[in-house]
PDB file of C-alpha atoms in Angstrom:
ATOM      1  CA  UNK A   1      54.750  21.640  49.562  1.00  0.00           C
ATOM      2  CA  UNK A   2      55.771  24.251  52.028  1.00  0.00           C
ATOM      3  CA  UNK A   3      57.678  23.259  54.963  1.00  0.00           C
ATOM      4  CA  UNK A   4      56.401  24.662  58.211  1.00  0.00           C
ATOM      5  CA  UNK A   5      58.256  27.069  60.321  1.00  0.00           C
ATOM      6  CA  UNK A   6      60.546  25.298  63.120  1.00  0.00           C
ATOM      7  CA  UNK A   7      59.376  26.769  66.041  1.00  0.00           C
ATOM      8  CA  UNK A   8      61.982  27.134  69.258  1.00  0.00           C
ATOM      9  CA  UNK A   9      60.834  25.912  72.512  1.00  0.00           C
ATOM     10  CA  UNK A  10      60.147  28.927  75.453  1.00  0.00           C
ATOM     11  CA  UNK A  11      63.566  28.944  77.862  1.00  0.00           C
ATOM     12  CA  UNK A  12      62.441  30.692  80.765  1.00  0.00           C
ATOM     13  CA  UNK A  13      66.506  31.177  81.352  1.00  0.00           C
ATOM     14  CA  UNK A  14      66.057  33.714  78.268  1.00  0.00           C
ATOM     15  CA  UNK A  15      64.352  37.085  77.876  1.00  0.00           C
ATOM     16  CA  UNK A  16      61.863  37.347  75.050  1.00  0.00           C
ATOM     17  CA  UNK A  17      63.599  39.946  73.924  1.00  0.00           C
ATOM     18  CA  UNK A  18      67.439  39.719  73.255  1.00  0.00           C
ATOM     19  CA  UNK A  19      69.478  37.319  75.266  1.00  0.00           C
ATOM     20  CA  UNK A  20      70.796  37.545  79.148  1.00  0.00           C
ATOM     21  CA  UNK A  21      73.018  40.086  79.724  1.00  0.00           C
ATOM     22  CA  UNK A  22      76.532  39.144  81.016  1.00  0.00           C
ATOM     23  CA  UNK A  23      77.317  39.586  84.682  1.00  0.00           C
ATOM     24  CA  UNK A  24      78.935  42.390  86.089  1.00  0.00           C
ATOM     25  CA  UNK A  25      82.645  41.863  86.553  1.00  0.00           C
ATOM     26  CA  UNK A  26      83.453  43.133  89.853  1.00  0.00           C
ATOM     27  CA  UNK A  27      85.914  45.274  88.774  1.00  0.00           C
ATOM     28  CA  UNK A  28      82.591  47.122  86.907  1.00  0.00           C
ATOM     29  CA  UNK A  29      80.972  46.862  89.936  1.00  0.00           C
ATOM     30  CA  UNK A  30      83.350  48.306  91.965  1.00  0.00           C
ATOM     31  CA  UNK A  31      84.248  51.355  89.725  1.00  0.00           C
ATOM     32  CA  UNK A  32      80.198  51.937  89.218  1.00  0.00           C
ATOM     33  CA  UNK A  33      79.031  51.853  92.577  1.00  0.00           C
ATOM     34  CA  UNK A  34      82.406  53.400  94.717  1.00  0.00           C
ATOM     35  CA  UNK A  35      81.864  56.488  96.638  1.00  0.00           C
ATOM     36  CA  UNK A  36      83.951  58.697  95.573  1.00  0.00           C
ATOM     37  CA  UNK A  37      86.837  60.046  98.323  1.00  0.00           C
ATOM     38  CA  UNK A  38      87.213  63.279  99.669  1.00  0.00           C
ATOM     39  CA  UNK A  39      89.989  64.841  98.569  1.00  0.00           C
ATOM     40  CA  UNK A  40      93.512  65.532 100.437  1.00  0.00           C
ATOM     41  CA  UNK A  41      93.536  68.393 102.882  1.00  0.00           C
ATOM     42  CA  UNK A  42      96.175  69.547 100.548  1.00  0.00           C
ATOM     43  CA  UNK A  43      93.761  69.944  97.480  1.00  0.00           C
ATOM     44  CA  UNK A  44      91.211  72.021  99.157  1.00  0.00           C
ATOM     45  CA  UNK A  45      90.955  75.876  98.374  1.00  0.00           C
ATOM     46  CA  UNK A  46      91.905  77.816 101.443  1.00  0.00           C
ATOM     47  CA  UNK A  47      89.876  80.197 103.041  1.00  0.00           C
ATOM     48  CA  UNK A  48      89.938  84.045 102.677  1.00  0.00           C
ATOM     49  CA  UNK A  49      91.457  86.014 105.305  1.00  0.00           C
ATOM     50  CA  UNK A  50      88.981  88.412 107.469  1.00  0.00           C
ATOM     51  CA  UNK A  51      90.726  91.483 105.968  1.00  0.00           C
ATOM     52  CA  UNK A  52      90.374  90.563 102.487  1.00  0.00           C
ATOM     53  CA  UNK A  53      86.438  90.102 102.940  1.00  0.00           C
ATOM     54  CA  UNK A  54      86.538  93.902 104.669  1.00  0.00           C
ATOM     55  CA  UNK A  55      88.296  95.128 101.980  1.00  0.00           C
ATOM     56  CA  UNK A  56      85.748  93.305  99.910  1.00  0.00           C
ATOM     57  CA  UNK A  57      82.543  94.476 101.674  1.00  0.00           C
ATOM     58  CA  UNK A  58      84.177  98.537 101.816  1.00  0.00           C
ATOM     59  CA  UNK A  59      84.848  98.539  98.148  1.00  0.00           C
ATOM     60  CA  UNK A  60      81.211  96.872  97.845  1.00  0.00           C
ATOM     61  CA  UNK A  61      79.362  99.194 100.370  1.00  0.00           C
ATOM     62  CA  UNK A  62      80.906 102.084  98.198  1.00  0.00           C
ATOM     63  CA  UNK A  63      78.977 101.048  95.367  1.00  0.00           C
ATOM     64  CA  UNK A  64      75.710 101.198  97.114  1.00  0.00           C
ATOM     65  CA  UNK A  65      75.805 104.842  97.816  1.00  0.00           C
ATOM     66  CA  UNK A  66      78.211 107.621 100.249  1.00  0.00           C
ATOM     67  CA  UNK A  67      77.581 106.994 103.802  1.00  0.00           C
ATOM     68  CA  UNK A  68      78.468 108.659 107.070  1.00  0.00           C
ATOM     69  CA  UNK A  69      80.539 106.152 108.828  1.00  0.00           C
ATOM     70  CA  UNK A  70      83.917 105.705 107.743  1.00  0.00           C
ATOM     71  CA  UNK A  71      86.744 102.377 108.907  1.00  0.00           C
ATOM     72  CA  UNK A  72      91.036 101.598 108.798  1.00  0.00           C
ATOM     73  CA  UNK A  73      92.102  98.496 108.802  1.00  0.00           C
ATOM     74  CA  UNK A  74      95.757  99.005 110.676  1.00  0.00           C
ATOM     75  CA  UNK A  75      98.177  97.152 109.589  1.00  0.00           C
ATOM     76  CA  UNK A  76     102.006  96.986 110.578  1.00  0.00           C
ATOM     77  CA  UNK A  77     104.375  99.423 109.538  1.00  0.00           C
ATOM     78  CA  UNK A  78     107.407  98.374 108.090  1.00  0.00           C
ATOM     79  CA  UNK A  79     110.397 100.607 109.914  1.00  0.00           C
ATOM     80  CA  UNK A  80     108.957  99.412 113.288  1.00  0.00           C
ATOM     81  CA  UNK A  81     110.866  96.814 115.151  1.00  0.00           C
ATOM     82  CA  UNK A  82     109.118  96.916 118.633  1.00  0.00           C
ATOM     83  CA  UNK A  83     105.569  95.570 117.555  1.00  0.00           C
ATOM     84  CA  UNK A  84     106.280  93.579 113.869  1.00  0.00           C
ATOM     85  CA  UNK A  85     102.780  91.922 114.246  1.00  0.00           C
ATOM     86  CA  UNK A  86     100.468  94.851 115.204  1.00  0.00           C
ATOM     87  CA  UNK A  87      97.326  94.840 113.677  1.00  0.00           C
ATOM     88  CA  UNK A  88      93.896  96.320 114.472  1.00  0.00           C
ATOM     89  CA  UNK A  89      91.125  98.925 113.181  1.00  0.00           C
ATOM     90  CA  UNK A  90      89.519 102.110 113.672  1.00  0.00           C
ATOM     91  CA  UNK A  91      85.484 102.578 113.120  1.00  0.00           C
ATOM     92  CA  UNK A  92      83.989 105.822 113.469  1.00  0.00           C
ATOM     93  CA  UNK A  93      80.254 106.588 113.111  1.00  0.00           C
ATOM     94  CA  UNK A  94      81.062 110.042 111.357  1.00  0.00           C
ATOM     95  CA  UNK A  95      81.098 114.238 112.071  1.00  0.00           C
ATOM     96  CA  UNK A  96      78.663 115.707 113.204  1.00  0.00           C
ATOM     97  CA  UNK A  97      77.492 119.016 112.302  1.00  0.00           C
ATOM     98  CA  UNK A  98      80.050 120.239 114.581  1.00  0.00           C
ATOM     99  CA  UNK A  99      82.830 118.838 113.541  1.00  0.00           C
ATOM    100  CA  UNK A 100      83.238 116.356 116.417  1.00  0.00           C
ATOM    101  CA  UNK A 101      84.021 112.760 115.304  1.00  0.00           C
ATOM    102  CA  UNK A 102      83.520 109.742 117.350  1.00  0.00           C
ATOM    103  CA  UNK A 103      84.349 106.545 117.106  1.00  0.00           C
ATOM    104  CA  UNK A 104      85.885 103.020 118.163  1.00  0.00           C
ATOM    105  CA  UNK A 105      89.822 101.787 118.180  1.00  0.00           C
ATOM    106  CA  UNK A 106      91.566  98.295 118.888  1.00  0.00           C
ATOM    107  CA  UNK A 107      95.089  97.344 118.654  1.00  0.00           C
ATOM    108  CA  UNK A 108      96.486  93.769 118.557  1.00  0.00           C
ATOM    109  CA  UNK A 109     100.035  92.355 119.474  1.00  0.00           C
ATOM    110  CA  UNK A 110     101.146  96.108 120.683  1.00  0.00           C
ATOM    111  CA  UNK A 111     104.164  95.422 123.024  1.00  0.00           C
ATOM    112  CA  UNK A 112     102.881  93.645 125.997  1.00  0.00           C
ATOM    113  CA  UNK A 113     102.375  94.752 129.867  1.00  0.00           C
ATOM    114  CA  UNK A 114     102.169  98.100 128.712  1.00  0.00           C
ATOM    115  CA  UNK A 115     100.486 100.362 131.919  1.00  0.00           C
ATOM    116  CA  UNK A 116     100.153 104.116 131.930  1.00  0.00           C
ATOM    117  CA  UNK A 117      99.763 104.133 136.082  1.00  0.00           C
ATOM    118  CA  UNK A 118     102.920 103.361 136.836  1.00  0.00           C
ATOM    119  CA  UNK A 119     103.954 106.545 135.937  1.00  0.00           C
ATOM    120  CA  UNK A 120     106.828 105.895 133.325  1.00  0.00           C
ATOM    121  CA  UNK A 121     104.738 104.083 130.118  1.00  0.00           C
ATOM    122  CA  UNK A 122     102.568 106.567 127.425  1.00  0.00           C
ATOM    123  CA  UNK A 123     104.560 109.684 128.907  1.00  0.00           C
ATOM    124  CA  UNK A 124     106.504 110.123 125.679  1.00  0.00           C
ATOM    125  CA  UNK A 125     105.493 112.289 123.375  1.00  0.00           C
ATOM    126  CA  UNK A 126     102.977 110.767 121.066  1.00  0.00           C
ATOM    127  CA  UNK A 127     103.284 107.852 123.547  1.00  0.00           C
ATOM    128  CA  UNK A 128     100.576 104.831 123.343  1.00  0.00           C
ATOM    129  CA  UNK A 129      98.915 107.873 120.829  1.00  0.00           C
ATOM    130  CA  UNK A 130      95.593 106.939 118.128  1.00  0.00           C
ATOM    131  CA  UNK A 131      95.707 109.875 115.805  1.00  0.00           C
ATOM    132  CA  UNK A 132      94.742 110.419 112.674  1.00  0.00           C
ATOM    133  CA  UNK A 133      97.648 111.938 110.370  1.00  0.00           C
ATOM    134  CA  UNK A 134      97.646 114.723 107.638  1.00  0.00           C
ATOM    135  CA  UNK A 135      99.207 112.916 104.798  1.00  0.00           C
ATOM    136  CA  UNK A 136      97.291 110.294 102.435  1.00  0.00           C
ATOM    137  CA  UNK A 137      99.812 107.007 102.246  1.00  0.00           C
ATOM    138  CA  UNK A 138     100.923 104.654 105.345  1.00  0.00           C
ATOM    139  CA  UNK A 139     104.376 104.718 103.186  1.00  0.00           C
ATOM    140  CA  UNK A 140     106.705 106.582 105.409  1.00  0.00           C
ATOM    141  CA  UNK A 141     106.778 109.422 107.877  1.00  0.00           C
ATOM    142  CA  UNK A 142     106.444 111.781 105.010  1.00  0.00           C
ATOM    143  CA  UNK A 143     103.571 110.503 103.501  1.00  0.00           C
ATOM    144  CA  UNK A 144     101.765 109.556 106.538  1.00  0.00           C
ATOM    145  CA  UNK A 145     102.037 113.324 107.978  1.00  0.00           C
ATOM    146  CA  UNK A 146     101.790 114.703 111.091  1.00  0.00           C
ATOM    147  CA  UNK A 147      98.368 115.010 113.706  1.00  0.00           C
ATOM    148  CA  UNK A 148      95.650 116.080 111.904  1.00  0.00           C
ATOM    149  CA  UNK A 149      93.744 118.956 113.048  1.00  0.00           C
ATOM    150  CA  UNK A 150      92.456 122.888 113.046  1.00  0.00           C
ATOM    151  CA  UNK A 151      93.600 125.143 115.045  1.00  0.00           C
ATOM    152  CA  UNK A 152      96.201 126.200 117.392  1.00  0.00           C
ATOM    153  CA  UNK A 153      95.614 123.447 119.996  1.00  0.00           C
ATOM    154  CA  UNK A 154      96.418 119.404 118.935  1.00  0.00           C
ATOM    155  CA  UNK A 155      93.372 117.672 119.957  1.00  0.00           C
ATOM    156  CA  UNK A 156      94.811 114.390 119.679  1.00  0.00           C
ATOM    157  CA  UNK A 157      97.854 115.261 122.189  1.00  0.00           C
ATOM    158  CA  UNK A 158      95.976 112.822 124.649  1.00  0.00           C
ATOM    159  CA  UNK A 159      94.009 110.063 122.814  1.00  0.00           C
ATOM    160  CA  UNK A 160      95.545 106.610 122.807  1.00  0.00           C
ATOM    161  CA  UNK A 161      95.661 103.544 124.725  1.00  0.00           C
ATOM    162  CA  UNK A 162      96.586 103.623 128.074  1.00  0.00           C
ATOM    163  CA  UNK A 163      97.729  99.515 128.805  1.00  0.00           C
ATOM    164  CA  UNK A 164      97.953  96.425 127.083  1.00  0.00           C
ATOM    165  CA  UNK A 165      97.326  93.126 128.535  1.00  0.00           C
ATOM    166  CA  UNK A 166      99.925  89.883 128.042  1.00  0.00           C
ATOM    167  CA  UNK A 167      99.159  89.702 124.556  1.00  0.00           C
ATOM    168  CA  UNK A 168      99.549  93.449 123.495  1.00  0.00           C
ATOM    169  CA  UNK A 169      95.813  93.958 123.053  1.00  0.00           C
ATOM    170  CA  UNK A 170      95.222  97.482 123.832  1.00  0.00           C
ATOM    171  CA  UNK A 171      91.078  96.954 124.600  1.00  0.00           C
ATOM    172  CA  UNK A 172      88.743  99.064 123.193  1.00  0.00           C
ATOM    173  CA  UNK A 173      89.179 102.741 122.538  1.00  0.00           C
ATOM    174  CA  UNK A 174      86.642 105.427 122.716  1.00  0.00           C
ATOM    175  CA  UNK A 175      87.401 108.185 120.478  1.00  0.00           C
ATOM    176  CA  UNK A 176      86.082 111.470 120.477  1.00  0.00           C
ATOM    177  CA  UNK A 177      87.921 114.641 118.674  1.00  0.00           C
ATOM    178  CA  UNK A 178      86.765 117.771 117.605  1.00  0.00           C
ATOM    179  CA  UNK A 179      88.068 117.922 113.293  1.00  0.00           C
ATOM    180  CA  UNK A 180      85.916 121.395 112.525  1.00  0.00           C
ATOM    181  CA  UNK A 181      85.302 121.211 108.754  1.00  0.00           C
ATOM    182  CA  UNK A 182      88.705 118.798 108.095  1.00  0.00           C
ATOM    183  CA  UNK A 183      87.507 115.463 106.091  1.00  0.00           C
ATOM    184  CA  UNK A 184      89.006 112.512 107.459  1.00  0.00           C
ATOM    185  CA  UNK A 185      88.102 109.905 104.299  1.00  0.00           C
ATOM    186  CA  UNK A 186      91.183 109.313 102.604  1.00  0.00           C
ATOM    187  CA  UNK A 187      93.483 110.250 105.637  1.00  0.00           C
ATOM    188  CA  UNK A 188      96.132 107.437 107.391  1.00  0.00           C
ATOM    189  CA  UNK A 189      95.280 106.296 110.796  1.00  0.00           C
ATOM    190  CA  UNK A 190      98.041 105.578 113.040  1.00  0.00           C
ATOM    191  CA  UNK A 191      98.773 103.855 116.294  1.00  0.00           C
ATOM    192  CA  UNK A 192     102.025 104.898 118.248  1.00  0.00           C
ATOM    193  CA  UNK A 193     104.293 102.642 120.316  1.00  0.00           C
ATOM    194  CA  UNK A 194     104.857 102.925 124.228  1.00  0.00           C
ATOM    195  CA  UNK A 195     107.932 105.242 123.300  1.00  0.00           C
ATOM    196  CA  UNK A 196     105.889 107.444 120.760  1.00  0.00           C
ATOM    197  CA  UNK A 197     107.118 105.513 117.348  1.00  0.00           C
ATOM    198  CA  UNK A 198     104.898 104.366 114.915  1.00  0.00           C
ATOM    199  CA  UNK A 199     103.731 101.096 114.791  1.00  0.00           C
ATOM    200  CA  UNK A 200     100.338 100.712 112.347  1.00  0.00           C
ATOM    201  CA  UNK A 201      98.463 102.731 110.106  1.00  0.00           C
ATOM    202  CA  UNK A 202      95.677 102.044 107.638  1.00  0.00           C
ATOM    203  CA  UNK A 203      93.879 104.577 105.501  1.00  0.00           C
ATOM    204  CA  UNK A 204      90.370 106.060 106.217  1.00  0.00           C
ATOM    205  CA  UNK A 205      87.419 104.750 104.088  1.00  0.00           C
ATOM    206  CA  UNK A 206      83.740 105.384 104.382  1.00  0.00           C
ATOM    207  CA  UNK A 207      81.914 102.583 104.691  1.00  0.00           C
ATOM    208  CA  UNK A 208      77.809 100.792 105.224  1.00  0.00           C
ATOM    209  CA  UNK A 209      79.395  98.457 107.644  1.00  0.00           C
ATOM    210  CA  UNK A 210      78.174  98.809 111.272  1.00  0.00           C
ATOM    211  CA  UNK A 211      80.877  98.681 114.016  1.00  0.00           C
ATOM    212  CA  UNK A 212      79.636  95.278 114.742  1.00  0.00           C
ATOM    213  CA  UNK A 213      80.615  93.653 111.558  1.00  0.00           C
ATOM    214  CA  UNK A 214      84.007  95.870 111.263  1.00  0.00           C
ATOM    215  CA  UNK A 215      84.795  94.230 114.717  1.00  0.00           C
ATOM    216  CA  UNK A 216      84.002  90.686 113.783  1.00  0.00           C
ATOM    217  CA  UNK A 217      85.858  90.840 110.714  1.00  0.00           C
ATOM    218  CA  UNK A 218      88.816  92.029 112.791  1.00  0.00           C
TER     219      UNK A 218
END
């Protein structure tokens, strides 16, 4: 005769399906369930510097079509010793049909205390001076140029600065020069020192940028 099938009791301590799983080591646990760290100061990617996002948004804002504002970013030149840190910008909202361009200027660590009342600072020929230059490099003296203008008469013989503050922070400079039919994209922008020397320069581009966002990025 056929035996009958042995039949195991129900063990409620068992699954019906497959057996208990084992428990969770807590070494599992802990590797499973650990938030992870943040990582060193060390490891994290630093930020980009405000003049490498201008140059950024420029080269951008050319792509999107010619406009009729134009910027410099200033940066030190190299052969001065009186100002090694100068930095700063120029904005200017274009030329009008009359050749007059006007426009906006800061300087940063120029040398400090500088004041044109008392008589003695800025009288020196090109003296606390914002020009722009003939050339087309900030390179040298030679490829920067001299004042660039029409005409008999230098128009730029008395914009500039006129005092810093503790910091060599010139303020902010109104500028407003008659260039006639000169261009001005592609020419260097310079900033002299209290005794006339060169101290930054930065090359004109046109730009989209108002003079809001050229300032906060500088």
């Amino acid at each position: 005769a056929r035996r009958a099938p042995t039949l195991t009791p129900y063990n409620p301590g068992y699954k019906l399906l497959g057996t208990r799983p084992a428990a969770r080591s807590a070494q599992a646990t802990s590797s499973t369930f650990d938030c992870p760290s943040r990582p060193h100061p060390s490891a994290r990617l630093p930020l980009p510097k405000k003049k490498y996002i201008m140059k950024f948004l420029v080269a951008l804002a050319a792509l999107t079509g010619a406009s009729a504002s134009y910027v410099a970013t200033l940066s030190h030149i190299a052969e001065d010793t009186l100002a090694p840190k100068a930095t700063g910008y120029v904005y200017f909202d274009g030329v009008d049909s009359n050749g007059i361009v006007t426009g906006f200027s800061q300087a940063n660590h120029l040398e400090a205390n500088v004041d044109s009342t008392n008589g003695v600072d800025c009288t020196a020929a090109n003296g606390c001076g914002m020009h722009i230059h003939e050339g087309d490099a900030c390179t040298n003296t030679t490829t920067q140029g001299g004042h660039y203008f029409e005409g008999d008469e230098d128009p730029w013989a008395t914009v500039g600065y006129t005092s810093t503050d503790v910091n060599g922070y010139s303020g902010m400079i109104d500028l407003k020069v008659d260039m006639g039919s000169l261009p001005i994209e592609g020419k260097p922008f310079i900033v002299h020192a209290n005794d006339g020397s060169r101290i930054a320069c930065g090359i004109i581009e046109s730009t989209t940028l108002s003079h809001e966002e050229v300032a906060f990025l500088n």
